[in-house]
mmCIF file of C-alpha atoms and ligand atoms in Angstrom:
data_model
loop_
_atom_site.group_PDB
_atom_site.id
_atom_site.type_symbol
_atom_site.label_atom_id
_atom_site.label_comp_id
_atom_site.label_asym_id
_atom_site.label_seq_id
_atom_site.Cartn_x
_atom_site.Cartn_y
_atom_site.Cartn_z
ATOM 1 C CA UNK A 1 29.561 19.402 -9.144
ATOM 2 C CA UNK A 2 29.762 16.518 -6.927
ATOM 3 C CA UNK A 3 26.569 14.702 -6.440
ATOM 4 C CA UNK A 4 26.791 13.650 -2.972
ATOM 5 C CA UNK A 5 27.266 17.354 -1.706
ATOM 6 C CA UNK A 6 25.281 18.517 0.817
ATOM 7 C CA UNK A 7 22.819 21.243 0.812
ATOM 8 C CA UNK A 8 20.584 22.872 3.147
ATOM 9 C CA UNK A 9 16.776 22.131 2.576
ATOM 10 C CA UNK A 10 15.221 25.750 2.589
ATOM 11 C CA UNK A 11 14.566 27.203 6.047
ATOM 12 C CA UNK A 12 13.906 23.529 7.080
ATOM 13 C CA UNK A 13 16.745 22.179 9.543
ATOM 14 C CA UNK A 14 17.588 19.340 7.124
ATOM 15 C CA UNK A 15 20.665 18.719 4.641
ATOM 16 C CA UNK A 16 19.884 17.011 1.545
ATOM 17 C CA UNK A 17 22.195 15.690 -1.197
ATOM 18 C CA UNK A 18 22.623 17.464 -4.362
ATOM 19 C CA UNK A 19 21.261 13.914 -6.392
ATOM 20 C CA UNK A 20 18.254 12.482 -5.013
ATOM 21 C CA UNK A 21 16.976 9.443 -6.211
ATOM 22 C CA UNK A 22 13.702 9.276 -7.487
ATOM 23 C CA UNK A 23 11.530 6.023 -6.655
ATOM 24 C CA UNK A 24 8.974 6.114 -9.739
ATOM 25 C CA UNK A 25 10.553 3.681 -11.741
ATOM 26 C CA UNK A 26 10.816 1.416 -9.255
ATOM 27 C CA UNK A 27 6.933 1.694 -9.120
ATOM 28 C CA UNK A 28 7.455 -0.184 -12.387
ATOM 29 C CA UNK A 29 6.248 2.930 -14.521
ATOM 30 C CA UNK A 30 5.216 1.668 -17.685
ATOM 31 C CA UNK A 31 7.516 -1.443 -17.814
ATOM 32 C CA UNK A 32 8.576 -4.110 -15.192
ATOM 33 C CA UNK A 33 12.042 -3.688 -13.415
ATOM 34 C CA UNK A 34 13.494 -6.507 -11.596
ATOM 35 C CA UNK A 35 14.034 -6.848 -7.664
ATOM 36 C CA UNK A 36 17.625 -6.890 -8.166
ATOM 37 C CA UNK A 37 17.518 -4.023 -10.638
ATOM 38 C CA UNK A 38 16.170 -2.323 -8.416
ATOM 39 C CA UNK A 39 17.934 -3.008 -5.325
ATOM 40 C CA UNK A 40 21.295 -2.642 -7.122
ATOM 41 C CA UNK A 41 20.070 1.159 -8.310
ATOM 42 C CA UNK A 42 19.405 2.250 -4.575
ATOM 43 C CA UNK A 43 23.128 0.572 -3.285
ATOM 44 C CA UNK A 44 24.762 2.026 -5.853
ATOM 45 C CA UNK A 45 22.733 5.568 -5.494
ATOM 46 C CA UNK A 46 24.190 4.674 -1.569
ATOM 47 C CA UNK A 47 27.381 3.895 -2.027
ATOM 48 C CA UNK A 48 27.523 7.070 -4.212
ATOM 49 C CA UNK A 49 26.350 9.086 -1.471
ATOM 50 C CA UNK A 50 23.032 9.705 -2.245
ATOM 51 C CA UNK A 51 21.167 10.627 0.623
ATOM 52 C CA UNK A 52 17.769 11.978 -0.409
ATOM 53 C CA UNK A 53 15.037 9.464 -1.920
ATOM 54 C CA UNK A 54 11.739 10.706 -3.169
ATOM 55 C CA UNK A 55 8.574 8.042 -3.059
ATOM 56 C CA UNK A 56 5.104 8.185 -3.039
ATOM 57 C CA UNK A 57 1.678 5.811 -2.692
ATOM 58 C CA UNK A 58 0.838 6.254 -5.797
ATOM 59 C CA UNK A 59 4.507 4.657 -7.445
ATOM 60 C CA UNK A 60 3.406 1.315 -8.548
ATOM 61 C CA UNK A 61 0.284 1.361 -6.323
ATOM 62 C CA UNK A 62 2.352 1.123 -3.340
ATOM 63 C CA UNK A 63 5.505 -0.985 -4.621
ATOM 64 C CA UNK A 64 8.109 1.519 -4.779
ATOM 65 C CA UNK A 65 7.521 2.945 -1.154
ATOM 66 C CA UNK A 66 7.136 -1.120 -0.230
ATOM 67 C CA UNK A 67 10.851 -1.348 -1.958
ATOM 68 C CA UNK A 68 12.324 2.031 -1.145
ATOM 69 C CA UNK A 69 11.639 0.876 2.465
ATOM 70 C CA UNK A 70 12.957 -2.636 2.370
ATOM 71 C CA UNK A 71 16.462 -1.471 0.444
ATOM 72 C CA UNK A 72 17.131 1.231 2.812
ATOM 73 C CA UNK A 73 15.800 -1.226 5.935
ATOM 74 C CA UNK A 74 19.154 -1.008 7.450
ATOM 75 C CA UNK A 75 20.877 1.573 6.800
ATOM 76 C CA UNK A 76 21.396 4.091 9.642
ATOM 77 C CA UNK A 77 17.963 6.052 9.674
ATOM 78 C CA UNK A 78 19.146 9.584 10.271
ATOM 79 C CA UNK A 79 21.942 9.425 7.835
ATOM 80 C CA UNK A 80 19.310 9.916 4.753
ATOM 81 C CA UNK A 81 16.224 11.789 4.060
ATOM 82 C CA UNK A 82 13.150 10.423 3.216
ATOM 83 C CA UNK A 83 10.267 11.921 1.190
ATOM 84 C CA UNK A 84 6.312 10.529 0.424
ATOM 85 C CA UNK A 85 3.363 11.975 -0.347
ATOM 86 C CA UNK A 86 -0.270 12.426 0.473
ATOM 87 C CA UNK A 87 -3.603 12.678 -1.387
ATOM 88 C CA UNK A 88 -4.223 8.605 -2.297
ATOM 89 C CA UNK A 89 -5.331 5.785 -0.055
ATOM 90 C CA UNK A 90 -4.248 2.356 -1.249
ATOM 91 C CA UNK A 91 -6.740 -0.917 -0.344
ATOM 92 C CA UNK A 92 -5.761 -4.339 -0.756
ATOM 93 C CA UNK A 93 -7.592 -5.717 -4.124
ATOM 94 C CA UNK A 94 -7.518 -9.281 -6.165
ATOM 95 C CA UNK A 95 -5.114 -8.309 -8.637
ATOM 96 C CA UNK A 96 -7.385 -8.997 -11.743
ATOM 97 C CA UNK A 97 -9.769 -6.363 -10.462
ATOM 98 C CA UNK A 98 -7.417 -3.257 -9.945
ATOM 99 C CA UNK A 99 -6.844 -1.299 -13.247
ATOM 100 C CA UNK A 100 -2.698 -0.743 -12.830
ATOM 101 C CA UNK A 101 -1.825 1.749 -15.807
ATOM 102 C CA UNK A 102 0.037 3.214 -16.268
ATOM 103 C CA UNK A 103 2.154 0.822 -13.971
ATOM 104 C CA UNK A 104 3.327 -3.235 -14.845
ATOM 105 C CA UNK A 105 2.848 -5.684 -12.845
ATOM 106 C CA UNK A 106 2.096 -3.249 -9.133
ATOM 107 C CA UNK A 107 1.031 -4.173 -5.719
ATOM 108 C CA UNK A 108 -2.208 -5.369 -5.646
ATOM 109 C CA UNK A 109 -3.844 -2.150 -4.234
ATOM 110 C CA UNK A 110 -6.846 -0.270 -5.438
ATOM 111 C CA UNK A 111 -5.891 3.699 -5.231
ATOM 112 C CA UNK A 112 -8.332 6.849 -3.923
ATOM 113 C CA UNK A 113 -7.812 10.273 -4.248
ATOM 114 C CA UNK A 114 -8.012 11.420 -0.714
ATOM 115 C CA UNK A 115 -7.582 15.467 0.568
ATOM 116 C CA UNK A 116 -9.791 15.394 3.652
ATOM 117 C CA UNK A 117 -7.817 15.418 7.283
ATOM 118 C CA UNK A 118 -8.333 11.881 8.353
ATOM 119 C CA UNK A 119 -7.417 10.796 4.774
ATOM 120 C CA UNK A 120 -4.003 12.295 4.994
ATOM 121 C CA UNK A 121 -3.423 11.216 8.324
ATOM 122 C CA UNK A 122 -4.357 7.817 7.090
ATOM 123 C CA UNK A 123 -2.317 7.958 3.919
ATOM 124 C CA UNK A 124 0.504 9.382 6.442
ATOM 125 C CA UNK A 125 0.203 5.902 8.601
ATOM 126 C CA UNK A 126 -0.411 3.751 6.152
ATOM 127 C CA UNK A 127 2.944 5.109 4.266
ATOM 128 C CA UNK A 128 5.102 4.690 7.680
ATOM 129 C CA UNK A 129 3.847 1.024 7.409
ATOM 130 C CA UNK A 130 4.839 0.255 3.924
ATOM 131 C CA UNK A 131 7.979 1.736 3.906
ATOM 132 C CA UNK A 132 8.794 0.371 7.753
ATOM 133 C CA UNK A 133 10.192 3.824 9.340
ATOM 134 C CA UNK A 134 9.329 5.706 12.187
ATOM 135 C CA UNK A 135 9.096 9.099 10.790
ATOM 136 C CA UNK A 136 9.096 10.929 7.132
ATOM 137 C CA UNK A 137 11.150 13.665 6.399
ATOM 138 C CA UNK A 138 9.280 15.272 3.778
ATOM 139 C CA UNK A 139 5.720 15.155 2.960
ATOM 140 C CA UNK A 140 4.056 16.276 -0.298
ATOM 141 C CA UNK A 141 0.711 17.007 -1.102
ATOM 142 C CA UNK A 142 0.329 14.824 -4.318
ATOM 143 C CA UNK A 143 -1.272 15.578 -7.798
ATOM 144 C CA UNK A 144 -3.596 18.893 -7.458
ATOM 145 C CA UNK A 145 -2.250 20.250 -10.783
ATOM 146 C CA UNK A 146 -4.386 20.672 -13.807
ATOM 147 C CA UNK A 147 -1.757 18.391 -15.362
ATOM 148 C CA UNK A 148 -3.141 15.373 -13.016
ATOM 149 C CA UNK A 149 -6.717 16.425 -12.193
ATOM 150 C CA UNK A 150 -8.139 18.484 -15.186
ATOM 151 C CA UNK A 151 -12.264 20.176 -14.329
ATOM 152 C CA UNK A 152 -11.835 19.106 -10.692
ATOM 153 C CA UNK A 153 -8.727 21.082 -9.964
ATOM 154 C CA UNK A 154 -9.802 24.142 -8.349
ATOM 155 C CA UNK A 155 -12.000 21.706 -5.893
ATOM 156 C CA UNK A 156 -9.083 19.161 -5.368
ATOM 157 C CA UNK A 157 -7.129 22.348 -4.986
ATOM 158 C CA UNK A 158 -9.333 23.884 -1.927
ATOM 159 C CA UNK A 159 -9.914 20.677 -0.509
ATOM 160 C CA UNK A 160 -5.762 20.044 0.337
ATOM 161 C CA UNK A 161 -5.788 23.634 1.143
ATOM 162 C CA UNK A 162 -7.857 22.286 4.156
ATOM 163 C CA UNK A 163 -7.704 18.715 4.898
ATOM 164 C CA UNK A 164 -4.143 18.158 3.995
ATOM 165 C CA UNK A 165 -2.943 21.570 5.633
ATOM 166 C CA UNK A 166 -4.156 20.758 8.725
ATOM 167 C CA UNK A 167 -2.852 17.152 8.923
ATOM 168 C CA UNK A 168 0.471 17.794 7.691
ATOM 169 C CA UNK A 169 0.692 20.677 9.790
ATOM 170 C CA UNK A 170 -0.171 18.923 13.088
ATOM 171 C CA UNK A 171 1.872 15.812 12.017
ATOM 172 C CA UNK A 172 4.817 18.928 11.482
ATOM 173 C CA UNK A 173 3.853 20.451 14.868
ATOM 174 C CA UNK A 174 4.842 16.141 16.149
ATOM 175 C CA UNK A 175 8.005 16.204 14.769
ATOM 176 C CA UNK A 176 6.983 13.364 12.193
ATOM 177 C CA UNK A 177 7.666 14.920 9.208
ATOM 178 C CA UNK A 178 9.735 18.109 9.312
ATOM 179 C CA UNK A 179 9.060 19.302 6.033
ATOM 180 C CA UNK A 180 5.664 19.885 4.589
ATOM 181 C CA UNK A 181 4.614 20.848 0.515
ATOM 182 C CA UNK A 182 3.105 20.426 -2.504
ATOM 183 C CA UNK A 183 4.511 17.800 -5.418
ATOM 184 C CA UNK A 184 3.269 18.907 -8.813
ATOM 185 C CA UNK A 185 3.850 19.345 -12.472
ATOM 186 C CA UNK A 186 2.419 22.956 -12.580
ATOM 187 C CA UNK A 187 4.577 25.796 -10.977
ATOM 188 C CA UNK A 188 1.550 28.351 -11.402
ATOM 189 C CA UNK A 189 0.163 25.570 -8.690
ATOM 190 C CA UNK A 190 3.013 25.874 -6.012
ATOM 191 C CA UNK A 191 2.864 29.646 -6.621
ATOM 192 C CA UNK A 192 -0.846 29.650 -5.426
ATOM 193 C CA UNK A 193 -0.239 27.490 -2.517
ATOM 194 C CA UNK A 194 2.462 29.171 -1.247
ATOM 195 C CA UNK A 195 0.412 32.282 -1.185
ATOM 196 C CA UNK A 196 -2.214 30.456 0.237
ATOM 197 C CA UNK A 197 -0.580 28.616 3.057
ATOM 198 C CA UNK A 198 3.290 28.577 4.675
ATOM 199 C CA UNK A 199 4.532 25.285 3.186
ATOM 200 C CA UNK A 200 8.243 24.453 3.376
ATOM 201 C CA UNK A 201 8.852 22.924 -0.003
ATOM 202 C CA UNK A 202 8.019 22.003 -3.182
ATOM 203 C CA UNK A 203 8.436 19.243 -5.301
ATOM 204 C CA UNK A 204 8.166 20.769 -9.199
ATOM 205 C CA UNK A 205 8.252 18.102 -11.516
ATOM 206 C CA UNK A 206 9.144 18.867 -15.440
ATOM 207 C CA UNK A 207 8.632 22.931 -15.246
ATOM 208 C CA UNK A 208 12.376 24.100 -13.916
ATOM 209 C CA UNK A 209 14.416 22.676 -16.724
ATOM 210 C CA UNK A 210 16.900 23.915 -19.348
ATOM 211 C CA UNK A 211 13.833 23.572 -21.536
ATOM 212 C CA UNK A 212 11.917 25.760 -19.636
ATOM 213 C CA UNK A 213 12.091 28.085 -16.985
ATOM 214 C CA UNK A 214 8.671 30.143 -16.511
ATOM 215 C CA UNK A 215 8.711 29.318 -13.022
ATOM 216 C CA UNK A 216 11.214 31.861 -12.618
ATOM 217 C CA UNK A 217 8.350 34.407 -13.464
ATOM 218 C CA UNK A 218 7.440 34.999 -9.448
ATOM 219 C CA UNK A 219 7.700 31.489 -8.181
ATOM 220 C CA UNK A 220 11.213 30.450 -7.736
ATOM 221 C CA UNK A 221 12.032 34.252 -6.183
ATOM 222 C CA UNK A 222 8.935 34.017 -3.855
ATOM 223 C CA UNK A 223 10.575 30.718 -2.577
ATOM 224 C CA UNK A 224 14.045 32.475 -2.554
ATOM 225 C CA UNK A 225 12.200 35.274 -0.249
ATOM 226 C CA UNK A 226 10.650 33.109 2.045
ATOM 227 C CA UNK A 227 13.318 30.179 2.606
ATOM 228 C CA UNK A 228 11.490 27.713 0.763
ATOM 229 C CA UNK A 229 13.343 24.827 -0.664
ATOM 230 C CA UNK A 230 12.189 23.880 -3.973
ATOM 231 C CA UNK A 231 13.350 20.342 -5.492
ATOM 232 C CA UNK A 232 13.164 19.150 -9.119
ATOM 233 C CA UNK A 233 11.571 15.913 -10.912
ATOM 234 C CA UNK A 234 11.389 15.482 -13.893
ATOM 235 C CA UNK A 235 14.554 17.390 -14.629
ATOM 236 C CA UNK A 236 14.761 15.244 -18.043
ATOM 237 C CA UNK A 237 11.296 16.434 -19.015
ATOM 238 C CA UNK A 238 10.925 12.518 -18.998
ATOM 239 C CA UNK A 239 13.417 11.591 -21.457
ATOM 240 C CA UNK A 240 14.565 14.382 -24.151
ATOM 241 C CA UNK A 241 17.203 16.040 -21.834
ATOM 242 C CA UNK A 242 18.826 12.731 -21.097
ATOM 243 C CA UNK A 243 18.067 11.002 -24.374
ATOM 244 C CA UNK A 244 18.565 14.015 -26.789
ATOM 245 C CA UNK A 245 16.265 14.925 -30.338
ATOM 246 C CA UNK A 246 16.388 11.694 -31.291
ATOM 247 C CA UNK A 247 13.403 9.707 -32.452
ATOM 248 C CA UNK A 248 11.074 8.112 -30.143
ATOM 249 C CA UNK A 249 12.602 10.741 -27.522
ATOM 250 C CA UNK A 250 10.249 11.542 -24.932
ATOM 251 C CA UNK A 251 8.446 15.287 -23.376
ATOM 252 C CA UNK A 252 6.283 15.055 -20.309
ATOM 253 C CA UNK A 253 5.655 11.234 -20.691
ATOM 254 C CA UNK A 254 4.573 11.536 -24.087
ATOM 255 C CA UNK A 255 6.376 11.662 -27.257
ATOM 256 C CA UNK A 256 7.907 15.071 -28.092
ATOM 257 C CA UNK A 257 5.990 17.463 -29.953
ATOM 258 C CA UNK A 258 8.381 19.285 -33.244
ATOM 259 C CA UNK A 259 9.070 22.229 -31.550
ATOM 260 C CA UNK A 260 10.528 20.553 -28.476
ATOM 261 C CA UNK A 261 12.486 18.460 -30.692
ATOM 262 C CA UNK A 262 13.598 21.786 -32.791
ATOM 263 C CA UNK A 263 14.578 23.825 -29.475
ATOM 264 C CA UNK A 264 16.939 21.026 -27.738
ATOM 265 C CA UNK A 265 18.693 20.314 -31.208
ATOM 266 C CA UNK A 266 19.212 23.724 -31.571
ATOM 267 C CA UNK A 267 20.656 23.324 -27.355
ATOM 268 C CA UNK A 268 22.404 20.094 -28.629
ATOM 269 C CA UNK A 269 24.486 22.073 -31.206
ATOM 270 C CA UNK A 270 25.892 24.256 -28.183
ATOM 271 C CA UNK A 271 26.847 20.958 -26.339
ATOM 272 C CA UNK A 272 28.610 19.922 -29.478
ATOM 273 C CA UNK A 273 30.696 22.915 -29.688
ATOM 274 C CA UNK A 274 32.126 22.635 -25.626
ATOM 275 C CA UNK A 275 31.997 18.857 -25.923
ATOM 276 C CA UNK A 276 29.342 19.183 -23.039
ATOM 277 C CA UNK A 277 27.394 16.290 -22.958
ATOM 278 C CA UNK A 278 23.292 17.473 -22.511
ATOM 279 C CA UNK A 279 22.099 15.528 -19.533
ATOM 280 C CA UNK A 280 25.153 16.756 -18.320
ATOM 281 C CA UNK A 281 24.159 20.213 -18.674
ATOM 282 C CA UNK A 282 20.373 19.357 -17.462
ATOM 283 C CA UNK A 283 21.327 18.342 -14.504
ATOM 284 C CA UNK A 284 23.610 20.964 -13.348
ATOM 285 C CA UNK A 285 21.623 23.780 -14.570
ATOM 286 C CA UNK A 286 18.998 22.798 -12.359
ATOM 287 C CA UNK A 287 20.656 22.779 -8.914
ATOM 288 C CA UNK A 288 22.209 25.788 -9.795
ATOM 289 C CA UNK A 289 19.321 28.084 -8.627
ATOM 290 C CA UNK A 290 19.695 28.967 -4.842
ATOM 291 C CA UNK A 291 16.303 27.961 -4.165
ATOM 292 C CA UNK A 292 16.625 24.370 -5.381
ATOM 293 C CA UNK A 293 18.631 22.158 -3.126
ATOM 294 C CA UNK A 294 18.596 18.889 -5.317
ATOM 295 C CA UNK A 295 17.784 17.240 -8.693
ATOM 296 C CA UNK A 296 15.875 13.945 -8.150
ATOM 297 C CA UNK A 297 16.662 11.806 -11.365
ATOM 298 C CA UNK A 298 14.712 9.098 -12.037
ATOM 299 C CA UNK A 299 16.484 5.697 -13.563
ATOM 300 C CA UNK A 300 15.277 2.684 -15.215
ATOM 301 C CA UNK A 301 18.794 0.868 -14.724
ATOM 302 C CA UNK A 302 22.267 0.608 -12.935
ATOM 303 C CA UNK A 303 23.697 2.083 -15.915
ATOM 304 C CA UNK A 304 21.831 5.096 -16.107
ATOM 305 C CA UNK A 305 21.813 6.049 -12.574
ATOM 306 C CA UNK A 306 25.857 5.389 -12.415
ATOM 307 C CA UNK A 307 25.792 7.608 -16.421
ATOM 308 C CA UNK A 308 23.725 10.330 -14.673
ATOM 309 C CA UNK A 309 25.926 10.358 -11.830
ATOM 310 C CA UNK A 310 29.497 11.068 -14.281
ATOM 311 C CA UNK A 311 27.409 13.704 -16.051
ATOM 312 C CA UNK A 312 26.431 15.460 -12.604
ATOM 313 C CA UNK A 313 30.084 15.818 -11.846
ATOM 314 C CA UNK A 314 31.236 16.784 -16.284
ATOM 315 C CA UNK A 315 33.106 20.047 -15.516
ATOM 316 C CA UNK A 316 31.267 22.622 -17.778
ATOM 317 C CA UNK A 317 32.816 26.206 -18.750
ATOM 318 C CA UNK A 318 31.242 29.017 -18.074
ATOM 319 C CA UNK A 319 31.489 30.367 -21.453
ATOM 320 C CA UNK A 320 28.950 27.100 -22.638
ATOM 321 C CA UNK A 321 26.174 29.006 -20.691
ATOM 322 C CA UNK A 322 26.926 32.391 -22.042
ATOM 323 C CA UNK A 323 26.332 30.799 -25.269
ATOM 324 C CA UNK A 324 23.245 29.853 -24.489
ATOM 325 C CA UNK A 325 22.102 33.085 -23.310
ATOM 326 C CA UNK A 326 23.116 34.785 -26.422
ATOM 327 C CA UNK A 327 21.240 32.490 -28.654
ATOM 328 C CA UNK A 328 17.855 32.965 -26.571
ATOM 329 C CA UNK A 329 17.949 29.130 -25.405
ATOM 330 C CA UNK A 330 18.306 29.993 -22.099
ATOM 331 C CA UNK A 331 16.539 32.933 -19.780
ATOM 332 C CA UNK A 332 18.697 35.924 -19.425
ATOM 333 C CA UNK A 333 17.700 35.649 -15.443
ATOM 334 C CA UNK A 334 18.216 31.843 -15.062
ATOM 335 C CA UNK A 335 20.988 31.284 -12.567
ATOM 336 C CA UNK A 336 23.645 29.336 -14.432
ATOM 337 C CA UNK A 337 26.513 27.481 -12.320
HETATM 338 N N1 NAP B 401 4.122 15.160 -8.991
HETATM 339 C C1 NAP B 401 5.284 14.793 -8.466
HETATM 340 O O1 NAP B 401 5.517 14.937 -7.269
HETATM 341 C C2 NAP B 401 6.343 14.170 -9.360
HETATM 342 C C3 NAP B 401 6.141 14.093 -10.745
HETATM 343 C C4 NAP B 401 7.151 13.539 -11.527
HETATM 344 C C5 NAP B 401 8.325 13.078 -10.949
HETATM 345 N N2 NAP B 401 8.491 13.130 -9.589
HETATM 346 C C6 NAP B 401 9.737 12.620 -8.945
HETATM 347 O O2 NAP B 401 10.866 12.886 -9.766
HETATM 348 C C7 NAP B 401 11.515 11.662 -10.151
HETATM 349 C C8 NAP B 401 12.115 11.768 -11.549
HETATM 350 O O3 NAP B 401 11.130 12.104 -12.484
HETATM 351 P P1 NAP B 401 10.825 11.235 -13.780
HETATM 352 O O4 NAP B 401 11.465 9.903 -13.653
HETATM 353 O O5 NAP B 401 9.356 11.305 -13.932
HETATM 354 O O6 NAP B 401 11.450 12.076 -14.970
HETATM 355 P P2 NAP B 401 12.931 12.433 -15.507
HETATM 356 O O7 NAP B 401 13.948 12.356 -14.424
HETATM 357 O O8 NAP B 401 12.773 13.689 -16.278
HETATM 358 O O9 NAP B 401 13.150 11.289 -16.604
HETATM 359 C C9 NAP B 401 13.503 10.005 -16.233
HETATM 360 C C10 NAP B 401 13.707 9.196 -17.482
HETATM 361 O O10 NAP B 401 14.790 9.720 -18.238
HETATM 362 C C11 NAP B 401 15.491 8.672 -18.848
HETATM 363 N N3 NAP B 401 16.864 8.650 -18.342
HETATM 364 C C12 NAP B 401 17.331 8.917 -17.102
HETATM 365 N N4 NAP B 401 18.658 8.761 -17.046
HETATM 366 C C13 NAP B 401 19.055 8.369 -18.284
HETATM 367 C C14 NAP B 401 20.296 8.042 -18.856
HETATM 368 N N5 NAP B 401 21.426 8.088 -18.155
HETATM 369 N N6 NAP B 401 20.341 7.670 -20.164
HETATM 370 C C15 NAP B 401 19.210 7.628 -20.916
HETATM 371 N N7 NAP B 401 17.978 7.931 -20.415
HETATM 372 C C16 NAP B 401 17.917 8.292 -19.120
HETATM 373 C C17 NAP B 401 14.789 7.370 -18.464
HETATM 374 O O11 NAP B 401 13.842 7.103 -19.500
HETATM 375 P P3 NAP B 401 13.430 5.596 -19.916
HETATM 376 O O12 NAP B 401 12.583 5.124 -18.778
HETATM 377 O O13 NAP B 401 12.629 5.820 -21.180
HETATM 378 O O14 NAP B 401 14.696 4.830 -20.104
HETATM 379 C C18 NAP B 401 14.089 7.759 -17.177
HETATM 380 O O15 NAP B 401 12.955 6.975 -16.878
HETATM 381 C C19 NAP B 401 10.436 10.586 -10.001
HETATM 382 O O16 NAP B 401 10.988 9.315 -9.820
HETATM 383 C C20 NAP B 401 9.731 11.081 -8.763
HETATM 384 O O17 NAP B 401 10.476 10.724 -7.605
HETATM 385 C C21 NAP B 401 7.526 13.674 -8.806
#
């Protein structure tokens, strides 16, 4: 697989790569990461022929769409695809009175959850500004999973359903974003919108992996159905599919409860026996299904990024998937490459 390929976006007249590079880290999730770090990630994500970045408000309260925006300043705006998010307002704050975790040293902005209409067509604005472009490609609704939002879900939920619709849909209608979704850690959530309302895309983060693959229980064919391009975050479940079952290794942002660590050792001893590296195999399996265009890995460093970007391209026999299959660490149904 070749990470700069291009693929169609859904129904949506847009061609993303195959790689997209995920801004969170640059938000400075958790820990600090240097300008240069940081710059040198998105060249070399460039000059590897990246073309899709995913950012959003909340990323550092602000800082990663302020850097995605300023390392991709001039470069040639309609040779790359560009996707933010809705659902927070950022204010400008004295940095001793803003409450910044789980981010390190962020942008000294206070964030508000924000679903109405004129909130997302101020979040909208106020996201043009910070990252210094004239238009957004793709636009996700932001955080109205359980995961995120707990009791007030189903009233975060119906609020987007309104508010947010009718923004991004108008702003759609403009030609200022052509793509309009839902970014998420819950696939039971895009499933619901999608009945509910006819977005373009979704961003699933952590629930399409070769962990786990429930969303192929109605979700992933409803978006095959109806053109719908879904892409992936998260595709490491935060760590354990690039790190492996080692200690300390990481499962949705937290670390990784025994039976996680059980299932990918038992995965690991399949890699072992075709000398497939695993990250190798997470990332492939993923962009395998027809319905998702592109994998958007998130990187702390150069190293990892330029690691990730070998292991997209490992050749992988077919027989290693088969494998899985057999020993019930895969879905029979799960499209394998
Ligand atoms: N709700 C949403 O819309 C949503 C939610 C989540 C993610 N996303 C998007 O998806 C992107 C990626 O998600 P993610 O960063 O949360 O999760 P991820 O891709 O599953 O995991 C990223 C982490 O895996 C580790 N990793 C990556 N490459 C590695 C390598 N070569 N060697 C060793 N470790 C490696 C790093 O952990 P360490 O940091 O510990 O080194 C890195 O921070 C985000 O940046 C964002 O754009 C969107």
């Amino acid at each position: 697989m070749v990470p700069s390929e291009k693929r169609k976006f859904g129904r949506v007249d847009l061609d993303v790569t195959a790689v997209a590079f995920g801004t969170a880290p640059i938000g400075n999730f958790l820990k600090p990461i240097s300008e240069s770090e940081s710059s040198a990630m998105i060249d070399t994500a460039w000059d590897a022929g990246v073309r899709f970045y995913d950012t959003a408000p909340m990323y550092g309260h602000g800082l990663a769409e302020l850097r995605t925006g300023h390392y991709l300043r001039w470069r040639p705006r309609d040779e790359y695809v560009l996707a933010s998010k809705v659902g927070r307002i950022l204010k400008p704050a004295k940095r001793e009175t803003i409450n910044f975790a789980p981010w390190a040293d962020a942008a000294p902005f206070t964030m508000q959850f924000d679903y109405t209409y004129d909130g997302t067509m101020r979040s909208f604005e106020d996201s043009l500004n910070r990252l210094g472009v004239e238009r957004i490609d793709v636009c996700f609704i932001h955080d109205i999973d359980r995961f995120t939002r707990g009791d007030a879900q189903p009233e975060v939920f119906e609020a987007a359903m309104d508010g947010c619709w009718k923004a991004l849909e108008k702003l759609r209608n403009e030609d200022v974003v052509k793509a309009i979704g839902v970014g998420v850690n819950e696939w039971e959530v895009c499933h619901e919108a999608l009945k509910r309302r006819d977005f373009d895309c979704f961003l699933l983060a952590g629930r399409y992996t070769l962990l786990e693959q429930e969303a192929l229980n109605g979700f992933l064919p409803l978006c095959q159905e109806r053109g719908v391009a879904v892409t992936v975050g998260g595709g490491f479940n935060s760590g354990i599919l690039a790190t492996g079952a080692k200690p300390g290794a990481k499962y949705n942002y937290s670390a990784a409860p025994e039976a996680i660590m059980a299932k990918v050792a038992k995965i690991e001893k399949v890699c072992a026996e075709f000398a497939v590296p695993l990250p190798a195999a997470a990332l492939q399996f993923v962009v395998a299904h027809p319905a998702i265009p592109s994998f958007i890995a998130g990187t702390r460093t150069v190293d990892q990024l330029k690691q990730n970007l070998v292991w997209f391209s490992h050749t992988i026999p077919k027989e290693f998937w088969a494998q899985l299959k057999r020993q019930g660490l895969l879905r029979e149904d799960a499209p394998t490459p």
